[in-house]
Short mmCIF file of C-alpha atoms and ligand atoms in Angstrom, two decimals:
data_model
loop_
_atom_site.label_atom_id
_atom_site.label_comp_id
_atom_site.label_asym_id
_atom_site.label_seq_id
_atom_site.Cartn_x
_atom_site.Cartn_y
_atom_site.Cartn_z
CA UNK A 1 4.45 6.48 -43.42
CA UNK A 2 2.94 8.33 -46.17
CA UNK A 3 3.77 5.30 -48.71
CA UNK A 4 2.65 2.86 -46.31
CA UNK A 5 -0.67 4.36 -46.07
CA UNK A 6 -1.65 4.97 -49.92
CA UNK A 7 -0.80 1.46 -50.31
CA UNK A 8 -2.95 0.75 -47.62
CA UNK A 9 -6.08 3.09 -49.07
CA UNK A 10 -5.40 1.42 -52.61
CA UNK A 11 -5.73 -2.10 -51.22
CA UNK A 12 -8.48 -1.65 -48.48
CA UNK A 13 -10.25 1.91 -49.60
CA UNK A 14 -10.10 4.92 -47.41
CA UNK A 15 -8.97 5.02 -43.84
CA UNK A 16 -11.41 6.06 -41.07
CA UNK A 17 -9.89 4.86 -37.86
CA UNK A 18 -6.04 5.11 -35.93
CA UNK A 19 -5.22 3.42 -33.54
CA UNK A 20 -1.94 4.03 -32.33
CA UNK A 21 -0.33 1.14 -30.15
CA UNK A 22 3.04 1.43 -30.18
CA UNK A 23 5.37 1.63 -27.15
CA UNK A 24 8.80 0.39 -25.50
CA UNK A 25 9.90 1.02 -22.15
CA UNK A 26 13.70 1.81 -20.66
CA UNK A 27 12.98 1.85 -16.91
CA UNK A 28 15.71 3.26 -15.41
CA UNK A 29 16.13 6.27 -12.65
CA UNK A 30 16.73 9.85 -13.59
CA UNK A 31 20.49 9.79 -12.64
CA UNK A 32 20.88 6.53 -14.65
CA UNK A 33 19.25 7.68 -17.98
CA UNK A 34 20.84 9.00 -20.92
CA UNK A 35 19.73 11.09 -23.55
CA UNK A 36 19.18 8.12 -26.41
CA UNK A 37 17.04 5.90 -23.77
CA UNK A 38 14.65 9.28 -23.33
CA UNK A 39 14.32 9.67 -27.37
CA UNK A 40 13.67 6.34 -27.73
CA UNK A 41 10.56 6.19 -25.45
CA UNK A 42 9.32 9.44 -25.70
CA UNK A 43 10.32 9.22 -29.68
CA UNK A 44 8.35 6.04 -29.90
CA UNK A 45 4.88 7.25 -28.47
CA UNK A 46 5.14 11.43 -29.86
CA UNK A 47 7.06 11.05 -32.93
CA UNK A 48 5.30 7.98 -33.85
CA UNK A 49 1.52 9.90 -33.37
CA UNK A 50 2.78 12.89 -34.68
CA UNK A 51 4.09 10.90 -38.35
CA UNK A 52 0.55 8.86 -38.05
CA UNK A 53 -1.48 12.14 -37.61
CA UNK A 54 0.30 14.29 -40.52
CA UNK A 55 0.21 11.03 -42.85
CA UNK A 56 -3.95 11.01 -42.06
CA UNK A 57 -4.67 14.78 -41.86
CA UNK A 58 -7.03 14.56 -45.09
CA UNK A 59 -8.49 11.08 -43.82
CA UNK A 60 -12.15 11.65 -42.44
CA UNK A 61 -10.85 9.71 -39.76
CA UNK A 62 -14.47 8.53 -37.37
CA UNK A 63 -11.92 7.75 -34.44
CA UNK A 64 -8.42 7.73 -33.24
CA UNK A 65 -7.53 5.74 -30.17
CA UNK A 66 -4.17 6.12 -28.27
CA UNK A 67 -2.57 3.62 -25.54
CA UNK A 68 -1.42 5.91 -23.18
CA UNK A 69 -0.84 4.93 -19.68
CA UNK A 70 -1.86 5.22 -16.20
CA UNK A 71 1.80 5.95 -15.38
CA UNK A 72 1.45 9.08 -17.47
CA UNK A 73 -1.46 9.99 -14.93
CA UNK A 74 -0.20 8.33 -11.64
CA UNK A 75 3.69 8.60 -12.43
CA UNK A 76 6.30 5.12 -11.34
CA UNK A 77 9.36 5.10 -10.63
CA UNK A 78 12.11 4.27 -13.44
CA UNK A 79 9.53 5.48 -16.10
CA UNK A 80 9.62 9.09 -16.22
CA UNK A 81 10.35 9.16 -19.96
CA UNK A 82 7.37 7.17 -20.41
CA UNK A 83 5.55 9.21 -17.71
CA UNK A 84 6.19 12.22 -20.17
CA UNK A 85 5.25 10.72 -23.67
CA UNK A 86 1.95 8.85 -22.33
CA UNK A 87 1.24 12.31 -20.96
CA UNK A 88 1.94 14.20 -24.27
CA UNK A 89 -0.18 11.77 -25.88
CA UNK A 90 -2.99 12.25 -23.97
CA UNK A 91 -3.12 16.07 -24.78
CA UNK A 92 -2.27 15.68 -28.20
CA UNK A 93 -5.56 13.59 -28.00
CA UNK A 94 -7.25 16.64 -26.73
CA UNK A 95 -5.94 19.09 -29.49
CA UNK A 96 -7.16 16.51 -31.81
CA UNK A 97 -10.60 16.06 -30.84
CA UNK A 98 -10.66 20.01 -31.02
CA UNK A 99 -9.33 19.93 -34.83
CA UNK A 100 -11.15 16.86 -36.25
CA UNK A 101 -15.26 17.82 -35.12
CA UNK A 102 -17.09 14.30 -35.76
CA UNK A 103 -14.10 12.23 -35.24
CA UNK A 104 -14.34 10.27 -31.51
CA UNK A 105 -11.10 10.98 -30.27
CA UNK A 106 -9.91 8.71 -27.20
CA UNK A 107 -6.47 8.25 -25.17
CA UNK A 108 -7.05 5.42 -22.85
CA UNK A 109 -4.81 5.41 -19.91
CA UNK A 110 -4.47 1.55 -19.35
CA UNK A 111 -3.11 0.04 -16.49
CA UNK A 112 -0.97 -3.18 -16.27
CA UNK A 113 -2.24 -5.99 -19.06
CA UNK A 114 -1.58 -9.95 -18.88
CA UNK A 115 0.76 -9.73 -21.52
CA UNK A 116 2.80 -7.52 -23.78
CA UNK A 117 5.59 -5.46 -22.07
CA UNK A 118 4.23 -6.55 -18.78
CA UNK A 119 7.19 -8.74 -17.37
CA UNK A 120 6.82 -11.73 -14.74
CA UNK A 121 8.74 -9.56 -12.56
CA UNK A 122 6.20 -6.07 -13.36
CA UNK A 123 3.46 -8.88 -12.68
CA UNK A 124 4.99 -9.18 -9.03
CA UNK A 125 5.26 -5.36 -8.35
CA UNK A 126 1.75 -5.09 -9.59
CA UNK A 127 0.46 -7.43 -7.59
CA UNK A 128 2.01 -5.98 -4.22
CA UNK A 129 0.28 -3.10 -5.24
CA UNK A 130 -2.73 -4.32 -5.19
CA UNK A 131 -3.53 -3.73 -8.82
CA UNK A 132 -4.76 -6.52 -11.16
CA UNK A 133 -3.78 -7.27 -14.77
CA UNK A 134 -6.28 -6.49 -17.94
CA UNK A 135 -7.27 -9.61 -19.62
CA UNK A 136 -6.79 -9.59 -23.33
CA UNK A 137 -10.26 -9.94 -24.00
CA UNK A 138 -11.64 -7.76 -21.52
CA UNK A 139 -8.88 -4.55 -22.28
CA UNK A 140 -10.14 -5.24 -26.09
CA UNK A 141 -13.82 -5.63 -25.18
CA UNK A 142 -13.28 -2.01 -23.42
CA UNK A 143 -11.12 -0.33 -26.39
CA UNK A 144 -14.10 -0.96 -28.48
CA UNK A 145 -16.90 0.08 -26.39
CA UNK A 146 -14.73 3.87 -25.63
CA UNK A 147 -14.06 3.94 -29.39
CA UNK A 148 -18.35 3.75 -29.69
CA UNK A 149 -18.94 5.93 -26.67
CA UNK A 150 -19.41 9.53 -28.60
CA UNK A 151 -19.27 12.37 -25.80
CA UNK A 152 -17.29 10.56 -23.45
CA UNK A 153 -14.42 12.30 -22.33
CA UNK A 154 -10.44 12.45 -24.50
CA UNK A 155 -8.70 11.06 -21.84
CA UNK A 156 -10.16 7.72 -19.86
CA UNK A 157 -7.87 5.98 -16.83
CA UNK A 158 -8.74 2.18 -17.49
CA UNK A 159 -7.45 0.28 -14.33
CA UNK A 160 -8.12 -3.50 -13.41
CA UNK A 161 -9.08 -4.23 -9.49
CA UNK A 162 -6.56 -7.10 -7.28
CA UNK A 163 -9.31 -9.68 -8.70
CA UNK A 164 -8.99 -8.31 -12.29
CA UNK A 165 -12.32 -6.23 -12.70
CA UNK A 166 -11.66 -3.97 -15.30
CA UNK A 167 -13.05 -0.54 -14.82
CA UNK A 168 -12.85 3.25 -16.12
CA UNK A 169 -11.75 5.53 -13.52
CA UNK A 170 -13.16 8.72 -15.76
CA UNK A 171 -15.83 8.31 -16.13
CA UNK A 172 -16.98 7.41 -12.71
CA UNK A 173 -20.33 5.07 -12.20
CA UNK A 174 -22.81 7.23 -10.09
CA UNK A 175 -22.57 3.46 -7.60
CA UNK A 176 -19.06 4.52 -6.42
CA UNK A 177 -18.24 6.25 -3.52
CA UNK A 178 -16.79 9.59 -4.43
CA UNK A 179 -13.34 10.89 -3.03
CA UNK A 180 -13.52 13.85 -1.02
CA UNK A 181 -11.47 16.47 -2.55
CA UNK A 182 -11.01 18.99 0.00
CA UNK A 183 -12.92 20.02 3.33
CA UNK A 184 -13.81 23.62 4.70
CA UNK A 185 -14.86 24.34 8.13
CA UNK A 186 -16.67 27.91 7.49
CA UNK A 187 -17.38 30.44 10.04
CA UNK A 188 -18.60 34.26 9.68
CA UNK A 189 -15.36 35.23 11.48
CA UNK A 190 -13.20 33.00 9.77
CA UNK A 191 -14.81 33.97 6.29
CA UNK A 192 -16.08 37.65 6.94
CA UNK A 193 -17.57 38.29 3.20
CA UNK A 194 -20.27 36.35 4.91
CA UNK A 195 -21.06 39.10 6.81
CA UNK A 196 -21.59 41.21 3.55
CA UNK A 197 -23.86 38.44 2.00
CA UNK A 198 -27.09 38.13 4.16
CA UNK A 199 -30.92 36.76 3.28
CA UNK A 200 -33.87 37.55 5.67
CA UNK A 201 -31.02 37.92 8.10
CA UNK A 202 -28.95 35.47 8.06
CA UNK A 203 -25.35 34.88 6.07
CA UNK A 204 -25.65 32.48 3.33
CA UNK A 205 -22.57 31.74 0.99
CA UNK A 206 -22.44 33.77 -2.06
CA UNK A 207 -23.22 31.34 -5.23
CA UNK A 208 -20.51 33.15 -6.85
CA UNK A 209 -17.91 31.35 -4.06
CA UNK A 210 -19.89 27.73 -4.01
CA UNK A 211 -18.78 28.09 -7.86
CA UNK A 212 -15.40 28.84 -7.23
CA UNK A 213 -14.69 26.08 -4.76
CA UNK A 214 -16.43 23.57 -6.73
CA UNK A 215 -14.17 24.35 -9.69
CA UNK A 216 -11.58 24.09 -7.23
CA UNK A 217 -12.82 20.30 -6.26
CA UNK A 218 -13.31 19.31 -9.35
CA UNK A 219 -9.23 20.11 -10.00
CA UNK A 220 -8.31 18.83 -7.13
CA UNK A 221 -9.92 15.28 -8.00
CA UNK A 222 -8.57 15.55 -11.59
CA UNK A 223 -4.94 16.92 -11.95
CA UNK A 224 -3.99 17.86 -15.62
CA UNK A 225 -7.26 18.34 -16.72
CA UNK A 226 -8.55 21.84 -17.35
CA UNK A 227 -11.64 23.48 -15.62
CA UNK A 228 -14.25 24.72 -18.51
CA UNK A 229 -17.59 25.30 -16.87
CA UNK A 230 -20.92 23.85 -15.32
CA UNK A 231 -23.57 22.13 -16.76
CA UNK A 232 -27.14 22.36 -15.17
CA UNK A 233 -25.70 24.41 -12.32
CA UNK A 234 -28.53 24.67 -9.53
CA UNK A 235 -28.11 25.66 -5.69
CA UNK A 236 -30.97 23.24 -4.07
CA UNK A 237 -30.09 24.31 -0.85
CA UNK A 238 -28.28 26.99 0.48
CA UNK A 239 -25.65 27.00 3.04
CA UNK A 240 -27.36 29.29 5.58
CA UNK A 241 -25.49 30.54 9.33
CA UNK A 242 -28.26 29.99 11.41
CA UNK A 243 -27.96 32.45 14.21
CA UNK A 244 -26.31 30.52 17.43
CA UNK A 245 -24.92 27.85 14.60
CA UNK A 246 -22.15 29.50 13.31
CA UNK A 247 -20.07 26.82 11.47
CA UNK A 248 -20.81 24.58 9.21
CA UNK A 249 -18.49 21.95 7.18
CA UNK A 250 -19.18 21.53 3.96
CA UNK A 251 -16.77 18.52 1.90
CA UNK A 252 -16.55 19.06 -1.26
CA UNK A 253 -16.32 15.75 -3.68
CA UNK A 254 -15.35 15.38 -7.24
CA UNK A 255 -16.86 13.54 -10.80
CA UNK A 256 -16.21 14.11 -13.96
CA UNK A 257 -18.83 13.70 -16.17
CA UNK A 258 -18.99 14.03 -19.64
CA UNK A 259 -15.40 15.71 -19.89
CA UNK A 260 -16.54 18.42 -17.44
CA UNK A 261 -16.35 18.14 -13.86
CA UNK A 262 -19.07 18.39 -11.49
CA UNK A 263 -19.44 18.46 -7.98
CA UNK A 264 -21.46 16.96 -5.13
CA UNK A 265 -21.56 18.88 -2.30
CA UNK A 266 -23.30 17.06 0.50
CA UNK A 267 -23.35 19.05 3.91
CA UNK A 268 -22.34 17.38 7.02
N1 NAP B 301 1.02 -3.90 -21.59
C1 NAP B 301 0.62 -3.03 -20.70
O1 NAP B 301 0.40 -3.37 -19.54
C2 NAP B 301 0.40 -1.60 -21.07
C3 NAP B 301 -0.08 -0.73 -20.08
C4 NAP B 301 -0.30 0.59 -20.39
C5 NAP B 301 -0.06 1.02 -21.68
N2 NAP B 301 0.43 0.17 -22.61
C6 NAP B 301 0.68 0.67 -23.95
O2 NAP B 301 0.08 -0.17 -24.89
C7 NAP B 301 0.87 -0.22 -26.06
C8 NAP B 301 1.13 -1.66 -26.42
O3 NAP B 301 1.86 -2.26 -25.35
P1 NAP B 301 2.22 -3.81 -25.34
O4 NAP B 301 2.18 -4.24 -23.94
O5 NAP B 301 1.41 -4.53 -26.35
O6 NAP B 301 3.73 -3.71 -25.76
P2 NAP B 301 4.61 -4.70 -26.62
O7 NAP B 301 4.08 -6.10 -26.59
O8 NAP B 301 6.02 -4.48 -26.19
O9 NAP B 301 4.37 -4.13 -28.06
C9 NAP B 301 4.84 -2.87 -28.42
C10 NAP B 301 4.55 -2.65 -29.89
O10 NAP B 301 5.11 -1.39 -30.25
C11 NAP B 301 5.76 -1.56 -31.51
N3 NAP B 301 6.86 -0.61 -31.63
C12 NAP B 301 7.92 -0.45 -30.78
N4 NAP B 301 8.72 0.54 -31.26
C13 NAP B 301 8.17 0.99 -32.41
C14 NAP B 301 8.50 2.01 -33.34
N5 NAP B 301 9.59 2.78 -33.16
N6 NAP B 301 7.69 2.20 -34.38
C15 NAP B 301 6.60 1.45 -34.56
N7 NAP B 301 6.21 0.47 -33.71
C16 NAP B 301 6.99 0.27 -32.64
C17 NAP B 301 6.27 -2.98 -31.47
O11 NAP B 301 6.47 -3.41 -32.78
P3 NAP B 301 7.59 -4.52 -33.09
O12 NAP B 301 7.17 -5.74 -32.38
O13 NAP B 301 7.56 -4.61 -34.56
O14 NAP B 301 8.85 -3.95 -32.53
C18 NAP B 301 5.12 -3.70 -30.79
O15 NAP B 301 4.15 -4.08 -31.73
C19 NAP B 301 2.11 0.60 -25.78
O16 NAP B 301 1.96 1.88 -26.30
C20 NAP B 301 2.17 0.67 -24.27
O17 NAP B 301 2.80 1.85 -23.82
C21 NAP B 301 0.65 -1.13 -22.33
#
């Protein structure tokens, strides 16, 4: 790799972008894998970055962009190999944007393209799933506009709809309807801290706990990610017990922005 490379700077002058594309599948259950099938697919994806990253470590690389997969975030069956490396990739995208400050660091986990190792017989399993293929030009229209997006998050779920309509799960447009990610039905006896938190009277919920549940929503909605903090936190209305009312549900609903998660908390 190292060779490769120099040639490559001595031909074309220095390298400032990776792109790292390489993949094979061995679908195949658990039971029915062996050890060589595993190191080939996981070897393929994490041995392969790990060569591309050492061989570029001095590079003032602007961007790195990984095809990782929305089976590493959703899992399938017969992949779990591949389930595992996409995964690994997308958190060795994560340490990397940490090392490399300046350098747009993105792992995009695509779902099923019109081509490449996307079988006539995948195609069918797809589409009784409901889930559409990428078009080549539209997937490749996409990689380039994440590569240019600075401050969007590491890891991006990229996911075409049954009539092909490409779209980015993470981030979500403010025009879809959020997912609930978990509902509470609060009452002072249920929840008796209440009792110990009380304005002009009446129990209100500590900020301190609208915090902590939000955190918890925003996990919820986003397994593997990690939960690092608010931005613009601001209580516009408090959840107050009016006397006589004692319950009220609160939903709790899930968006990452920006790499952080943030909540919307609308009150039923
Ligand atoms: N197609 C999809 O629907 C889809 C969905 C999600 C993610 N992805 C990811 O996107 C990437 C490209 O997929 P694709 O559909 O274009 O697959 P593909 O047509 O099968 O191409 C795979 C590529 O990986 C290269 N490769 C395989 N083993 C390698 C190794 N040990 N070292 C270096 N290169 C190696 C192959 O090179 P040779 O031809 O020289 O062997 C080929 O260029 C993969 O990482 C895949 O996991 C694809």
């Amino acid at each position: 790799m190292r060779n490769l490379l120099a040639g490559i700077r001595q031909k074309h002058g220095q390298i400032r972008g990776l792109v790292h594309g390489a993949g094979v599948l061995a679908d195949r259950l658990i039971v029915d894998k062996s050890i060589d099938q595993f190191a080939m697919v996981y070897g393929t994806k994490v041995d392969g970055l790990h060569s591309l990253l050492s061989a570029t470590a001095e590079d003032e690389l602007r961007f790195i962009a990984l095809f990782s997969s929305t089976t590493g975030r959703f899992g399938r069956i017969g992949q779990v190999d591949y389930a595992v490396a996409n995964e690994v990739l997308n958190k060795l995208a994560q340490a990397e944007m940490r090392k490399r400050p300046g350098c747009r660091v993105v792992s995009i986990n695509w779902g099923p393209w019109d081509g490449g190792m996307v079988t006539p017989s995948l195609k069918k399993v797809f589409a009784g799933e409901g889930i559409g293929l990428i078009g080549l030009a539209a997937g490749g229209d996409f990689l380039v506009r994440e590569i240019a997006a600075t401050g969007s998050p590491v890891e991006v779920v990229a996911i075409a709809g049954a009539a092909g309509e490409l779209s980015a799960i993470s981030p979500i447009s403010r025009s879809q309807v959020l997912p609930e990610a978990f509902a509470l039905n609060l009452t002072v006896n249920d929840y008796p801290f209440l009792r110990s938190h009380v304005l002009d009277g009446k129990a209100v919920l500590p900020m301190a706990v609208i915090v902590e549940w939000l955190a918890h929503g925003a996990l919820h909605g986003n397994p593997g990610l990690r939960f690092h903090g608010f931005n613009d936190l601001r209580i516009c209305k408090g959840v107050v017990f009016e006397q006589g009312s004692p319950c009220t549900s609160v939903s709790w609903q899930a968006r990452p922005r920006k790499g952080i998660p943030s909540i919307w908390c609308p009150l039923n």
